[in-house]
mmCIF file of C-alpha atoms in Angstrom:
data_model
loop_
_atom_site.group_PDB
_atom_site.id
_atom_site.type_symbol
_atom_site.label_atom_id
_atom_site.label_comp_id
_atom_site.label_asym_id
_atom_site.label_seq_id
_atom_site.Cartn_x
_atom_site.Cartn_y
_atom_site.Cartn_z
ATOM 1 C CA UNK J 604 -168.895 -157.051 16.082
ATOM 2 C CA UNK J 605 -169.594 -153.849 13.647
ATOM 3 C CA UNK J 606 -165.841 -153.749 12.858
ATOM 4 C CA UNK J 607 -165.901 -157.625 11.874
ATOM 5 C CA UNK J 608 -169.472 -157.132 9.683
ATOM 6 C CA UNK J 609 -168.126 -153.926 8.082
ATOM 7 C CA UNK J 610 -164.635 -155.811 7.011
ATOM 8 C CA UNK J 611 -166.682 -158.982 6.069
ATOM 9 C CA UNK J 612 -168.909 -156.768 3.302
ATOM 10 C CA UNK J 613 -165.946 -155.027 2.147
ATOM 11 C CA UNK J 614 -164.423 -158.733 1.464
ATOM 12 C CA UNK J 615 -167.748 -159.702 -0.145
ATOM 13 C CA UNK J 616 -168.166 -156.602 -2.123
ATOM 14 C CA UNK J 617 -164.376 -155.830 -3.116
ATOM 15 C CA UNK J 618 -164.120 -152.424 -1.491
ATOM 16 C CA UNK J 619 -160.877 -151.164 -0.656
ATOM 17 C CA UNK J 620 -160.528 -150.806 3.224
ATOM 18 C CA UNK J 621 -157.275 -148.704 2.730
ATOM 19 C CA UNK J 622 -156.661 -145.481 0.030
ATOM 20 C CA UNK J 623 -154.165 -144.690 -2.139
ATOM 21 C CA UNK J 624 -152.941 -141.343 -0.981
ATOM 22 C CA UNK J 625 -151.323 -140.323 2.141
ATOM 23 C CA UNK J 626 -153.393 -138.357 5.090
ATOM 24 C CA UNK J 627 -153.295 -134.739 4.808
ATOM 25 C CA UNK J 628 -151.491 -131.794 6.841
ATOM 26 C CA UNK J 629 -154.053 -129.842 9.040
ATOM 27 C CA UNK J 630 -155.380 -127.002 7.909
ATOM 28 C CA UNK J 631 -155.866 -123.713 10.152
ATOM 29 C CA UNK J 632 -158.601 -121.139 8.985
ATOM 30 C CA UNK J 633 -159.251 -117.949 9.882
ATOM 31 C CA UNK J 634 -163.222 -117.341 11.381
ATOM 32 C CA UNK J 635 -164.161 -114.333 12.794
ATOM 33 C CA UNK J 636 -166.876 -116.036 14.445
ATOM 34 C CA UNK J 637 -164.866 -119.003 15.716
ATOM 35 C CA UNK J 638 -166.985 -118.299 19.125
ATOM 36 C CA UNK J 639 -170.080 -119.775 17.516
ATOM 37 C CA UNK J 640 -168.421 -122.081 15.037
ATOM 38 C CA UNK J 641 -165.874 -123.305 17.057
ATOM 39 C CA UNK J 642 -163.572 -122.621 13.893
ATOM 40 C CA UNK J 643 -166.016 -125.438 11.714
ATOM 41 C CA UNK J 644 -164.885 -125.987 8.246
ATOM 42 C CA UNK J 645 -167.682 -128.162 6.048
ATOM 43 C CA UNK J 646 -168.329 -128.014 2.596
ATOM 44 C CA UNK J 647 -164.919 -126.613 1.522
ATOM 45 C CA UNK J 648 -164.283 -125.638 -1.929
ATOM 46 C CA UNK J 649 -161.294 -124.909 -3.473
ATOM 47 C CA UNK J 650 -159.853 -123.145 -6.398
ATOM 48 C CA UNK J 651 -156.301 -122.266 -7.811
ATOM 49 C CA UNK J 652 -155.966 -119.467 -9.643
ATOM 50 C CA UNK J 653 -152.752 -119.010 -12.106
ATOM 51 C CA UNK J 654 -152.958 -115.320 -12.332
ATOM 52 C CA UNK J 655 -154.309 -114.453 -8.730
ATOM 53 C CA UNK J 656 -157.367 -112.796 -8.160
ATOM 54 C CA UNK J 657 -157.014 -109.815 -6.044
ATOM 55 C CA UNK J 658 -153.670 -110.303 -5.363
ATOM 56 C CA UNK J 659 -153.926 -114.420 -3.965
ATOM 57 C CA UNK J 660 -153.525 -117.651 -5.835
ATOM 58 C CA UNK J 661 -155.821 -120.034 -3.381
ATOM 59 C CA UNK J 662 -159.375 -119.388 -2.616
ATOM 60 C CA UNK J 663 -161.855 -121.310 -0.917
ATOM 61 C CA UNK J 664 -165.516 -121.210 -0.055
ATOM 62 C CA UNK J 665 -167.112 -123.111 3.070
ATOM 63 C CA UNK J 666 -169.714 -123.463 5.453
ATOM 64 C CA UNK J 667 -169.045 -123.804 9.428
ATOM 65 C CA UNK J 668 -171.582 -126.295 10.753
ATOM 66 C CA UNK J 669 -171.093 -126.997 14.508
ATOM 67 C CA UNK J 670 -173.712 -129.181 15.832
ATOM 68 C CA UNK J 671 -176.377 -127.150 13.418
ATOM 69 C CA UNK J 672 -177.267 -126.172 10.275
ATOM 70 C CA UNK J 673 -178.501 -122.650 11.294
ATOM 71 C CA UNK J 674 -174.276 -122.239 11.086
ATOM 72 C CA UNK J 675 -173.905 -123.149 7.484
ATOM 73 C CA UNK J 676 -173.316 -120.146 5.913
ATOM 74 C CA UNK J 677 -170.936 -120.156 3.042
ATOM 75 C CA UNK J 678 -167.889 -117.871 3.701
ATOM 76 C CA UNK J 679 -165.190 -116.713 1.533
ATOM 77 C CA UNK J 680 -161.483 -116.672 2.463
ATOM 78 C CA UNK J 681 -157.845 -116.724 0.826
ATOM 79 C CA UNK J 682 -154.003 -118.382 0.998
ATOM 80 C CA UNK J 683 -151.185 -117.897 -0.411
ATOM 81 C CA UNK J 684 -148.303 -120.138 -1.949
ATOM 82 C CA UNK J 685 -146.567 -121.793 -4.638
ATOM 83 C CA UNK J 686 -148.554 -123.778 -6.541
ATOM 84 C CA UNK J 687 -147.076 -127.165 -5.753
ATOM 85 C CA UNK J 688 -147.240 -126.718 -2.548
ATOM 86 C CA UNK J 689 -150.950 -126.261 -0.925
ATOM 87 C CA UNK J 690 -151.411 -123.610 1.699
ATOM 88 C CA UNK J 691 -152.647 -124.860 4.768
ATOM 89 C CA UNK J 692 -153.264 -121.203 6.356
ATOM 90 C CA UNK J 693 -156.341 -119.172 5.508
ATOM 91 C CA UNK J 694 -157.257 -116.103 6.036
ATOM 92 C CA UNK J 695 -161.197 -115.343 6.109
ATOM 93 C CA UNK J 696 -161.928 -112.215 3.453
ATOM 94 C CA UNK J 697 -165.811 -112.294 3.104
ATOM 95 C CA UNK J 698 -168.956 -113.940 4.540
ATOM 96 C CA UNK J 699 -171.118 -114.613 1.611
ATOM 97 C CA UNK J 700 -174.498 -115.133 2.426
ATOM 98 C CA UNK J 701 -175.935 -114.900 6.036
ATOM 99 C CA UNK J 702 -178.568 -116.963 8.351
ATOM 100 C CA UNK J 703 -181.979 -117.528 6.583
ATOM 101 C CA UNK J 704 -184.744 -117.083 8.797
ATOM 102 C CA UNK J 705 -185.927 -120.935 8.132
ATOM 103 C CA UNK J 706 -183.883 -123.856 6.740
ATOM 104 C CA UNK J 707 -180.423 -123.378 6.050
ATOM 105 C CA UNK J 708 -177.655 -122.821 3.316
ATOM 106 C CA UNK J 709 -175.011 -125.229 2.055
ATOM 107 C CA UNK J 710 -172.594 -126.571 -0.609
ATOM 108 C CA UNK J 711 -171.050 -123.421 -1.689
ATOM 109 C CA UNK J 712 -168.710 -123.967 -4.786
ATOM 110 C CA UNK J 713 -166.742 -121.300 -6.548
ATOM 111 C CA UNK J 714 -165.749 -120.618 -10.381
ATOM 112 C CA UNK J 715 -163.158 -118.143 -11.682
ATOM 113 C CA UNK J 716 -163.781 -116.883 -14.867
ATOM 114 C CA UNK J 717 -162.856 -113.922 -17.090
ATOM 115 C CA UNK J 718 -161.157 -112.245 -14.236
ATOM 116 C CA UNK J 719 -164.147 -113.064 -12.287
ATOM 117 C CA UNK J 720 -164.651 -114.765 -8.713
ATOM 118 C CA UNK J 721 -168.481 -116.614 -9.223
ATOM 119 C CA UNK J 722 -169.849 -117.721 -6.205
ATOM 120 C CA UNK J 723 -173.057 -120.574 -5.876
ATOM 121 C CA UNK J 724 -174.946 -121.776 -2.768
ATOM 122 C CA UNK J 725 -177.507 -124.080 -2.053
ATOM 123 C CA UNK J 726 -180.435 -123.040 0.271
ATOM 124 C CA UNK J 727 -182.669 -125.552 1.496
ATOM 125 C CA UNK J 728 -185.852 -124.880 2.410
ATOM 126 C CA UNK J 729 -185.623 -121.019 3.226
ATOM 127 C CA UNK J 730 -188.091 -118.445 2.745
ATOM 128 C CA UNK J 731 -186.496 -118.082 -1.060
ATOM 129 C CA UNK J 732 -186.929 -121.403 -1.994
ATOM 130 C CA UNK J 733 -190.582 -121.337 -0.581
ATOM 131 C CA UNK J 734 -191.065 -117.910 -2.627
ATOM 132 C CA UNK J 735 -189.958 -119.900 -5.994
ATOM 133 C CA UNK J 736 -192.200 -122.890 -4.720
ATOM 134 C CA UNK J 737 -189.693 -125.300 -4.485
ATOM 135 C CA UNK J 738 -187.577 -127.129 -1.904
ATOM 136 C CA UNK J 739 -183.823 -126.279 -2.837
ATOM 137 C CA UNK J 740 -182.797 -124.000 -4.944
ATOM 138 C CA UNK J 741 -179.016 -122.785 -5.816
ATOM 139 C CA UNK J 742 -178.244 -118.944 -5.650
ATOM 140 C CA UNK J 743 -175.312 -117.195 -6.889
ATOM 141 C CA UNK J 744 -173.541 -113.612 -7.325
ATOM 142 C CA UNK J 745 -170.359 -111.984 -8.173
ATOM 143 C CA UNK J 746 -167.548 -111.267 -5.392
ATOM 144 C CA UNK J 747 -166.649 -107.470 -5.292
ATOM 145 C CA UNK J 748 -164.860 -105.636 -3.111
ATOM 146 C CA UNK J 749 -165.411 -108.502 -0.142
ATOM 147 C CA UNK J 750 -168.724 -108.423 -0.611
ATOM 148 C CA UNK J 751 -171.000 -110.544 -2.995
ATOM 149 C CA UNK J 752 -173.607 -109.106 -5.785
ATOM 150 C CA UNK J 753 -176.136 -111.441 -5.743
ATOM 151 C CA UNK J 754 -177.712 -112.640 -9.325
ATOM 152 C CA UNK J 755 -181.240 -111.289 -10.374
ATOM 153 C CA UNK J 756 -182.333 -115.160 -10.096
ATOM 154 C CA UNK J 757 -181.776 -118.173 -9.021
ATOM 155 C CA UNK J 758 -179.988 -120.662 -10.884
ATOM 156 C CA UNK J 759 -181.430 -124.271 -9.823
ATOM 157 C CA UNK J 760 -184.576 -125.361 -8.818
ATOM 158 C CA UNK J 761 -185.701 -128.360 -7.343
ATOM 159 C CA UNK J 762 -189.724 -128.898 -6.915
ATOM 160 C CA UNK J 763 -189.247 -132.677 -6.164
ATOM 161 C CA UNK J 764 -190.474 -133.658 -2.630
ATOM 162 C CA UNK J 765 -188.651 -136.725 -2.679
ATOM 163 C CA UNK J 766 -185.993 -136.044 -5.132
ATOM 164 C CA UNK J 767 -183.038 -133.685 -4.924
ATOM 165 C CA UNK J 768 -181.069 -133.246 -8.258
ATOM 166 C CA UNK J 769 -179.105 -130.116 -6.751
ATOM 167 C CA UNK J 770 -176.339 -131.777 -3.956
ATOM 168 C CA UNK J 771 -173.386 -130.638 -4.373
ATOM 169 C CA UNK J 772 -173.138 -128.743 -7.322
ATOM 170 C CA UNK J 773 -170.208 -127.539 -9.611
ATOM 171 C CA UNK J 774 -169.923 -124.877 -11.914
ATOM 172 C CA UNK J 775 -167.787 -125.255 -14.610
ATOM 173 C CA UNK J 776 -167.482 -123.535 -18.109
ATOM 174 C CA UNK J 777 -167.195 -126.543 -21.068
ATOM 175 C CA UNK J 778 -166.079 -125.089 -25.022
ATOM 176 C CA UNK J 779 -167.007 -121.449 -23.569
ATOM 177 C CA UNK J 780 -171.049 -123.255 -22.363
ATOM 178 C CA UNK J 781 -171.771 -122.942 -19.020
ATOM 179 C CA UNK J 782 -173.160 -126.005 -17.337
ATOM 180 C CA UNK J 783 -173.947 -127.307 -13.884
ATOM 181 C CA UNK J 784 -173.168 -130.850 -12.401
ATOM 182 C CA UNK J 785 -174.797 -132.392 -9.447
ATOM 183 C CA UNK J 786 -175.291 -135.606 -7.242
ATOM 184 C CA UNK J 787 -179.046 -136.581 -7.535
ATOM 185 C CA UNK J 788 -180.511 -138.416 -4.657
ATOM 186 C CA UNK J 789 -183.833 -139.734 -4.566
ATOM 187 C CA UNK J 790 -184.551 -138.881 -0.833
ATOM 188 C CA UNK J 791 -187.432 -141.623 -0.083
ATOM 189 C CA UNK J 792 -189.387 -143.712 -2.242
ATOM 190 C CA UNK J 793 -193.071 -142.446 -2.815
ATOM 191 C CA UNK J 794 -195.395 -143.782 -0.660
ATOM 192 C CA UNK J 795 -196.861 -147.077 -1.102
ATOM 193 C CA UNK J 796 -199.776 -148.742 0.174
ATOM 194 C CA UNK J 797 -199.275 -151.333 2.992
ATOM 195 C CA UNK J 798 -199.019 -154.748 2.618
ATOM 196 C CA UNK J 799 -201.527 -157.418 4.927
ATOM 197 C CA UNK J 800 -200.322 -157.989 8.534
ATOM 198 C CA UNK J 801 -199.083 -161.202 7.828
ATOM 199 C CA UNK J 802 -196.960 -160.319 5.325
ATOM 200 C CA UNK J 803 -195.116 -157.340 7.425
ATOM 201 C CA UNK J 804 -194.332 -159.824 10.441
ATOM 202 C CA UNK J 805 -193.631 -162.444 8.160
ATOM 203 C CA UNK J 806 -190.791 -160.232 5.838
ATOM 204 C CA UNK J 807 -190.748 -156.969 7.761
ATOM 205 C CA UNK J 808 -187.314 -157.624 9.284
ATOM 206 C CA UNK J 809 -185.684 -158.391 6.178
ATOM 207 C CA UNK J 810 -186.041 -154.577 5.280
ATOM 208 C CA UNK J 811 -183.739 -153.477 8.134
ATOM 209 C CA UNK J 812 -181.221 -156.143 7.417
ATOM 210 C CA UNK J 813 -180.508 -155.254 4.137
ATOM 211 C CA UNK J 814 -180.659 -151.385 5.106
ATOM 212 C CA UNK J 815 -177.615 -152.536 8.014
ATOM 213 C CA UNK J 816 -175.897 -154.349 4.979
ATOM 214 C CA UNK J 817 -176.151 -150.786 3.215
ATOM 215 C CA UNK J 818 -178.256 -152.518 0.295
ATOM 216 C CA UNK J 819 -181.652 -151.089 0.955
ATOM 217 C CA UNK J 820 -182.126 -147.725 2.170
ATOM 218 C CA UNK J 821 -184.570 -144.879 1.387
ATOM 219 C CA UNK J 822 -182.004 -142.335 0.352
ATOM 220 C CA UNK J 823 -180.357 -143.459 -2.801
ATOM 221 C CA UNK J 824 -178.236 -141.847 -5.170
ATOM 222 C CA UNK J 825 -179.339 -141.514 -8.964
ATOM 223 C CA UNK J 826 -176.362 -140.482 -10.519
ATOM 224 C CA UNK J 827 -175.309 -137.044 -12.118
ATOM 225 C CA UNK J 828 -177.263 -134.524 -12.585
ATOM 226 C CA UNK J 829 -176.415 -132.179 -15.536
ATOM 227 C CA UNK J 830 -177.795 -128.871 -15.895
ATOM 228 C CA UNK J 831 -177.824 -126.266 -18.707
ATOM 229 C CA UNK J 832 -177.574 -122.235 -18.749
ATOM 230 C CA UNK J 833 -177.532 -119.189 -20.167
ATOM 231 C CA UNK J 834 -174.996 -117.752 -18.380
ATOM 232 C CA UNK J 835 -173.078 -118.598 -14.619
ATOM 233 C CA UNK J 836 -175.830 -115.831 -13.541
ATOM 234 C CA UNK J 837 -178.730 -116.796 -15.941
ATOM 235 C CA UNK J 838 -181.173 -119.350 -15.034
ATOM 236 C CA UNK J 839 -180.306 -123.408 -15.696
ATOM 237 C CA UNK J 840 -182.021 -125.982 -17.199
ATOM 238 C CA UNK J 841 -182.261 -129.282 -15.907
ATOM 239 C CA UNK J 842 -181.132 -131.821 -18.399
ATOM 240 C CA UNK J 843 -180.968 -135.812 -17.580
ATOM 241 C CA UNK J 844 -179.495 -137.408 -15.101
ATOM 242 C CA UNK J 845 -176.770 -140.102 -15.571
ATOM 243 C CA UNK J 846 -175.595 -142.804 -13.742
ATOM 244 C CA UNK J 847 -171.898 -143.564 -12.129
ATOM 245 C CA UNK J 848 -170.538 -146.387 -14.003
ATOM 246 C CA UNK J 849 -168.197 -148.913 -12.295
ATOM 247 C CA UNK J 850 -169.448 -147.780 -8.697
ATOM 248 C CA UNK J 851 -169.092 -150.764 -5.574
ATOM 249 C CA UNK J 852 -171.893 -151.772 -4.195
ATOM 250 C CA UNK J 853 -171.479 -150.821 -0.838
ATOM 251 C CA UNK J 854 -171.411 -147.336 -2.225
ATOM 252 C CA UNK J 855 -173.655 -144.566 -2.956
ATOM 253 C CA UNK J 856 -172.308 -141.212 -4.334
ATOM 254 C CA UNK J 857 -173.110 -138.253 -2.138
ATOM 255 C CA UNK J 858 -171.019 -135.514 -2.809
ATOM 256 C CA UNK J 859 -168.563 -134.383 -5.268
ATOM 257 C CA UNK J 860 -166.245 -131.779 -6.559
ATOM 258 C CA UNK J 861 -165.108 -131.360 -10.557
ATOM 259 C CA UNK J 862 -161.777 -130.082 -12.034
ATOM 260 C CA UNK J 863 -159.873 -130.467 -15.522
ATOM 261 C CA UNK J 864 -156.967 -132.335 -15.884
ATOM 262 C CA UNK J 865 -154.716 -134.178 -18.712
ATOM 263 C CA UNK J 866 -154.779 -138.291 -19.012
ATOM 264 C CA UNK J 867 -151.832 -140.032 -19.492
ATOM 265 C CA UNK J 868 -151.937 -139.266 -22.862
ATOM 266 C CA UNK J 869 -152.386 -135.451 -22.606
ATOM 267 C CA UNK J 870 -155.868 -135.402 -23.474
ATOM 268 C CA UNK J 871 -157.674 -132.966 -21.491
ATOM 269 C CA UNK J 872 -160.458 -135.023 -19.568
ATOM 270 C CA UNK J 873 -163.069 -133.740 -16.831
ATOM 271 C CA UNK J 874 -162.548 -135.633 -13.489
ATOM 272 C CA UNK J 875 -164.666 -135.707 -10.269
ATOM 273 C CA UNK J 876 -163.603 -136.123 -6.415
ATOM 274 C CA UNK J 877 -166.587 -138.069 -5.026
ATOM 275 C CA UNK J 878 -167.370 -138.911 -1.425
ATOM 276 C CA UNK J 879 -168.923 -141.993 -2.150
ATOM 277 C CA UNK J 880 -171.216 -142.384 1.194
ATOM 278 C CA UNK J 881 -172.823 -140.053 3.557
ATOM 279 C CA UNK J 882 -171.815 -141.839 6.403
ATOM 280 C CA UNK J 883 -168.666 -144.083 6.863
ATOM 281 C CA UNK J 884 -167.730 -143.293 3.191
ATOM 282 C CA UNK J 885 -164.505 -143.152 0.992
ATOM 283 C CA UNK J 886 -163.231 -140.447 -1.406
ATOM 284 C CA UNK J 887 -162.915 -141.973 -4.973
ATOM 285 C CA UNK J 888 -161.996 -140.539 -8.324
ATOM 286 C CA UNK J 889 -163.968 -140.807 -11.514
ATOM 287 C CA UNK J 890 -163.310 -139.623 -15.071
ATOM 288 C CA UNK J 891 -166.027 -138.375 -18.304
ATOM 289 C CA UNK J 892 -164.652 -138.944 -21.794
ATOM 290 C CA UNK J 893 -167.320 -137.397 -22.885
ATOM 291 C CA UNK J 894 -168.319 -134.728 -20.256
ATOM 292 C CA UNK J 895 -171.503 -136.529 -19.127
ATOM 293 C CA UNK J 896 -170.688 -140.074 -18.241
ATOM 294 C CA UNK J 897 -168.367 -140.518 -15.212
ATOM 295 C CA UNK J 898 -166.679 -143.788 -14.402
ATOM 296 C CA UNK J 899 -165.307 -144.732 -11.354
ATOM 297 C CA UNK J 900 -161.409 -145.763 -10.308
ATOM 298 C CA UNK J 901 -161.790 -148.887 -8.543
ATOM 299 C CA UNK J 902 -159.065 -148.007 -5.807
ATOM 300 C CA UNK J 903 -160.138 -145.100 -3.703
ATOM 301 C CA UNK J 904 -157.973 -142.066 -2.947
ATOM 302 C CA UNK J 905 -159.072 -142.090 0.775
ATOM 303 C CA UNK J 906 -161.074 -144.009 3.378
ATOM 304 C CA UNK J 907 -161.549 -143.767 7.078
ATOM 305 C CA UNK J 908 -158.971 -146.851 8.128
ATOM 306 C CA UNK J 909 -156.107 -144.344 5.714
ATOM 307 C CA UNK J 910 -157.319 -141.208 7.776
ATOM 308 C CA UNK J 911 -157.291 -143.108 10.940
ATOM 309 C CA UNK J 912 -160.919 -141.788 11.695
ATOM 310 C CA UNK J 913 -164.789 -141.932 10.526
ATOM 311 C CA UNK J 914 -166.496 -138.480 9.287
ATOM 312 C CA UNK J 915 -164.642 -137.630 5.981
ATOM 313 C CA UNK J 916 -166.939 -135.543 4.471
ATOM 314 C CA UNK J 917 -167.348 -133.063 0.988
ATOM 315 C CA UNK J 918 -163.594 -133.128 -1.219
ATOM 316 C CA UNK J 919 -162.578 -130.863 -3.447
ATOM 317 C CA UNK J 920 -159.491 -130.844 -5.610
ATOM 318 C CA UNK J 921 -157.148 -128.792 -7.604
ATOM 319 C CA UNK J 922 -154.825 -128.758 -10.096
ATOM 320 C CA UNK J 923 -151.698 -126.967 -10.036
ATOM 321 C CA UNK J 924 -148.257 -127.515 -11.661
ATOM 322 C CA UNK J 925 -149.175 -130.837 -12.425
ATOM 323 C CA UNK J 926 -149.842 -131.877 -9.059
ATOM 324 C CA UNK J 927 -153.385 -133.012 -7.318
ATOM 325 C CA UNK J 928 -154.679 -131.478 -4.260
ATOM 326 C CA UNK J 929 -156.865 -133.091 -2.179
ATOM 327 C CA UNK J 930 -158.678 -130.971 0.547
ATOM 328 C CA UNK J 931 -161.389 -133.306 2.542
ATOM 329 C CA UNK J 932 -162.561 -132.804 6.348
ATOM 330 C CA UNK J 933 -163.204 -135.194 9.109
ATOM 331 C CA UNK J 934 -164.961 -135.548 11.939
ATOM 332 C CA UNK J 935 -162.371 -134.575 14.998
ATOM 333 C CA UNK J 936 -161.913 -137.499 17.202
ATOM 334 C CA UNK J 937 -162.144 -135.680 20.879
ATOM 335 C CA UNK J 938 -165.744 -133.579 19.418
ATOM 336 C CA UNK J 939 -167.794 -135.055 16.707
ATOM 337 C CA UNK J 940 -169.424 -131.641 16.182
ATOM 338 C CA UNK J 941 -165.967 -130.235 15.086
ATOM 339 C CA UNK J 942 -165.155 -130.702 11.344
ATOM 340 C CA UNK J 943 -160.907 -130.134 10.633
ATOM 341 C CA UNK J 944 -159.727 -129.408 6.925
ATOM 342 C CA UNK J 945 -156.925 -131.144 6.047
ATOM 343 C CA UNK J 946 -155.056 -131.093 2.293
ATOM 344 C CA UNK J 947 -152.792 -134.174 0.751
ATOM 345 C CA UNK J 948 -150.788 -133.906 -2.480
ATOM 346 C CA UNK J 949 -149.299 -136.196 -5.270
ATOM 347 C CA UNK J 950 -148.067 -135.888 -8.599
ATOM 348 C CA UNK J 951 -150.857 -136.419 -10.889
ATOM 349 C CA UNK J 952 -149.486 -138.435 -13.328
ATOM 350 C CA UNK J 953 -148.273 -140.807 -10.566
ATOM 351 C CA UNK J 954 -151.185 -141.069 -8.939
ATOM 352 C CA UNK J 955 -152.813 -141.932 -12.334
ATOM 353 C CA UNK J 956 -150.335 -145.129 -12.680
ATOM 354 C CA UNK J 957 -151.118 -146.271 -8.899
ATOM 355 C CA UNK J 958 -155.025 -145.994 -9.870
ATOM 356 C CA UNK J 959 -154.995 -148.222 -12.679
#
């Protein structure tokens, strides 16, 4: 019965039951605490970098989360390999930030830059974020010597209650300006009076229909959020908040990864990776023109019938001698605590044709 009701709205809504890219080779990593985490990989982000950066070409940062957030902790580790061909072997080099006493760390996302490794986190509700008076707030520092130099301050802030403009962030570095993108998810409406008994028994259960249709829930997204800085260590502004364009309605944009990467006619554009649901959800791709406004591909890269299995979770993508690398994890199918990285690969400009 769920099977039949989820194919009929994808019928009804035109969403794609089957992606365009191939699954992905398993990925092993390297976890010195694989006793607690069970070898958990969540959150992974990627990064290729031409001319190595202390002596490796593939980094990634991630956080373990088996069966509890108190495990997210973003950790730092390395591979090795040509570029058009992704490594699927990692070795762990340095745990970034360890356990809060309350609340938990996430969505750690990584930025090389003037012979630099930059490193961001997002903390939610831990005793720094209740120093700043805030909910979430986004840390960062500099990787030396496998260890990280943490920034003087923090670098977003989120005082919302029922807003979080901070999800998944990315770093990037746009004409030389440093600027932060986000997802921005209102979290739950603000609180409204009740209406008269009558009326609640009378149109109360039309609420939880539509929320079992995926029309009407609490949690929504809002779009990009775009932030401002100083500096990748200086304090950002937020800015506005923008919209997907072109996005089904079955989905709602949860998390996403950014990269740079030539259209078909050679034009440098920015592109995002963006799981487009947190639960049951595809992996899409969406392009800026203008570095603001992203617009969605209709056809989605991956979805849960492609991957033969629900719980894909966070992407991230790089570009490397002109091929696109997709690393994504899902849910294994013998222990739904255990998250598995896996990586698929396609020549960009082909996969550009097969998208429009």
């Amino acid at each position: 019965m769920e099977m039949n009701l989820k194919m009929i709205k994808y019928k009804v809504f035109g969403r794609y039951p089957e992606g365009l890219m191939a699954p992905g080779d398993l990925c092993h990593v390297e976890d010195p605490t694989s006793d607690q985490t069970h070898e958990d990989v969540l959150h992974p982000c990627v990064r290729f970098v031409e001319n190595g950066f202390e002596g490796h070409a593939w980094w990634m940062a991630y956080t373990p989360c088996f069966d509890t957030p108190a495990l997210e902790n973003p950790v730092l580790c390395y591979a090795d390999g040509p570029g058009n061909k992704p490594p699927t072997d990692w070795r762990y080099y340095c745990s970034i930030v360890g356990s809060p006493e309350t609340g938990y760390n996430s969505d750690p996302t990584l930025l090389f830059r003037d012979g630099k490794c930059f490193v961001h986190w997002r903390e939610y509700h831990t005793p720094k974020a209740k120093d700043l008076g805030c909910y979430e707030t986004t840390f960062g520092g500099v990787v030396e010597n496998r260890a990280v130099r943490f920034n003087e301050v923090q670098q977003l802030t989120e005082s919302a209650e029922n807003h979080d403009r901070e999800i998944s962030p990315t770093f990037i570095s746009l004409d030389g300006l440093p600027r932060a993108y986000a997802v921005h998810i209102r979290l739950r409406k603000k609180r409204e009076k009740n209406p008269p008994s009558g009326m609640r028994r009378l149109f109360g259960r039309i609420p939880a229909f539509l929320r079992r249709l995926g029309l009407c829930q609490q949690k929504r997204s809002r779009g990009v959020a775009v932030w401002d800085g100083p500096s990748l260590t200086g304090q950002f502004t937020y800015s506005k908040t923008i919209p997907f364009k072109n996005v089904n309605w079955l989905y709602d944009p949860w998390h996403m990864d950014l990269f740079e990467a030539p259209d078909k006619t050679g034009t440098k554009r920015l592109y995002a990776v963006v799981l487009t649901n947190d639960y049951e959800g595809d992996i899409c791709l969406a392009r800026s023109d203008d570095g603001e406004r992203f617009s969605f591909f209709r056809k989605p890269l991956l979805t849960p019938q492609t991957v033969g299995g629900n719980g894909i979770y966070k992407p991230t993508a790089v570009m490397a001698d002109g091929v696109f690398h997709l690393f994504y994890t899902v849910r294994s199918p013998t222990d739904r605590r255990l998250n598995m990285l896996y990586v698929t690969s396609e020549r960009w400009l082909d996969l550009l044709d097969r998208l429009n």
